[in-house]
CSV table of C-alpha atoms in Angstrom, one decimal:
chain,number,residue,atom,x,y,z
X,1,MET,CA,34.2,76.7,81.9
X,2,LYS,CA,35.0,78.9,79.0
X,3,ARG,CA,38.4,79.6,80.3
X,4,LEU,CA,39.1,75.9,80.6
X,5,LEU,CA,37.9,75.3,77.0
X,6,ALA,CA,40.1,78.2,75.8
X,7,VAL,CA,43.2,76.7,77.6
X,8,LEU,CA,42.5,73.3,76.0
X,9,VAL,CA,42.1,74.8,72.6
X,10,VAL,CA,45.4,76.7,72.9
X,11,GLY,CA,47.2,73.7,74.3
X,12,LEU,CA,46.0,71.5,71.4
X,13,PHE,CA,47.1,74.2,68.9
X,14,LEU,CA,50.6,74.4,70.5
X,15,ALA,CA,50.9,70.6,70.6
X,16,GLY,CA,50.0,70.4,66.9
X,17,SER,CA,52.3,73.2,65.9
X,18,GLY,CA,55.4,71.5,67.3
X,19,ALA,CA,55.8,73.9,70.2
X,20,PHE,CA,56.2,70.8,72.4
X,21,ALA,CA,58.1,68.8,69.7
X,22,SER,CA,60.1,65.8,70.7
X,23,THR,CA,63.8,66.3,71.1
X,24,THR,CA,64.3,63.5,68.6
X,25,ARG,CA,65.8,65.0,65.4
X,26,ASP,CA,65.6,63.8,61.9
X,27,TYR,CA,69.2,63.2,60.9
X,28,SER,CA,68.4,62.1,57.3
X,29,ALA,CA,70.1,65.2,55.8
X,30,HIS,CA,72.3,64.8,52.7
X,31,PHE,CA,76.0,65.4,53.5
X,32,GLY,CA,76.4,68.0,50.7
X,33,ASP,CA,73.6,70.1,52.1
X,34,MET,CA,75.4,70.5,55.4
X,35,ASP,CA,78.8,71.1,54.0
X,36,LYS,CA,78.3,74.7,53.2
X,37,ASP,CA,82.0,75.5,52.4
X,38,LYS,CA,82.3,72.4,50.2
X,39,ASP,CA,85.5,71.3,51.9
X,40,LYS,CA,84.3,67.7,52.1
X,41,ALA,CA,83.9,68.0,55.9
X,42,VAL,CA,81.2,69.2,58.2
X,43,SER,CA,82.3,71.3,61.1
X,44,TRP,CA,80.4,71.8,64.4
X,45,GLU,CA,79.4,75.3,63.1
X,46,GLU,CA,78.0,73.8,59.9
X,47,PHE,CA,76.2,71.0,61.8
X,48,SER,CA,74.7,73.3,64.4
X,49,ALA,CA,73.6,75.8,61.7
X,50,PHE,CA,71.9,73.0,59.7
X,51,PHE,CA,70.3,71.5,62.9
X,52,PRO,CA,69.5,74.5,65.1
X,53,GLY,CA,69.5,73.4,68.7
X,54,ALA,CA,71.4,70.2,68.0
X,55,GLU,CA,73.3,68.6,70.9
X,56,LYS,CA,77.1,68.7,70.5
X,57,ALA,CA,77.0,65.0,71.7
X,58,LYS,CA,75.4,64.0,68.4
X,59,PHE,CA,78.0,65.8,66.4
X,60,GLU,CA,80.7,64.1,68.5
X,61,GLU,CA,79.1,60.7,68.0
X,62,ALA,CA,79.1,61.2,64.2
X,63,ASP,CA,82.8,62.4,64.3
X,64,SER,CA,84.1,58.9,65.0
X,65,ASP,CA,87.7,59.7,64.4
X,66,GLU,CA,87.4,62.7,66.8
X,67,ASN,CA,89.1,65.2,64.4
X,68,GLY,CA,86.5,67.9,65.0
X,69,LYS,CA,84.8,67.3,61.6
X,70,ILE,CA,82.4,64.8,60.1
X,71,ASP,CA,83.4,63.3,56.7
X,72,HIS,CA,81.1,61.7,54.2
X,73,GLY,CA,81.8,58.2,55.4
X,74,GLU,CA,81.3,59.1,59.1
X,75,TRP,CA,78.0,60.8,58.3
X,76,HIS,CA,76.6,57.7,56.5
X,77,LYS,CA,77.8,55.4,59.4
X,78,PHE,CA,76.0,57.7,61.8
X,79,LYS,CA,72.8,57.7,59.7
X,80,ASP,CA,72.9,53.9,59.3
X,81,LYS,CA,73.3,53.4,63.0
X,82,HIS,CA,70.2,55.6,63.7
X,83,GLY,CA,68.1,54.1,60.9
X,84,TYR,CA,68.6,57.0,58.4
X,85,GLY,CA,70.3,55.2,55.6
X,86,HIS,CA,70.2,56.6,52.0
X,87,GLY,CA,66.7,57.9,51.3
X,88,LYS,CA,65.3,56.9,54.7
X,89,SER,CA,63.6,59.1,57.3
X,90,LYS,CA,61.9,58.2,60.5
């Protein structure tokens, strides 16, 4: 019985700590925070560094002109599509 209680306590702790967090990401980031080299474009490297574990498919979805970089306008269209307009978070 004590072992079961210990397992439940550890499980609740892990669940509360985010160890089993949803794969849904908060993409409400400001463009300038992701654009580390300040070239007015976010590369996959910058995107994945800002969102560790991000799926490349999300980057590709945001890169609507398929040039391998996300520009400011593309980022805001992506955010609007997913309900993360200016100042919004889910």
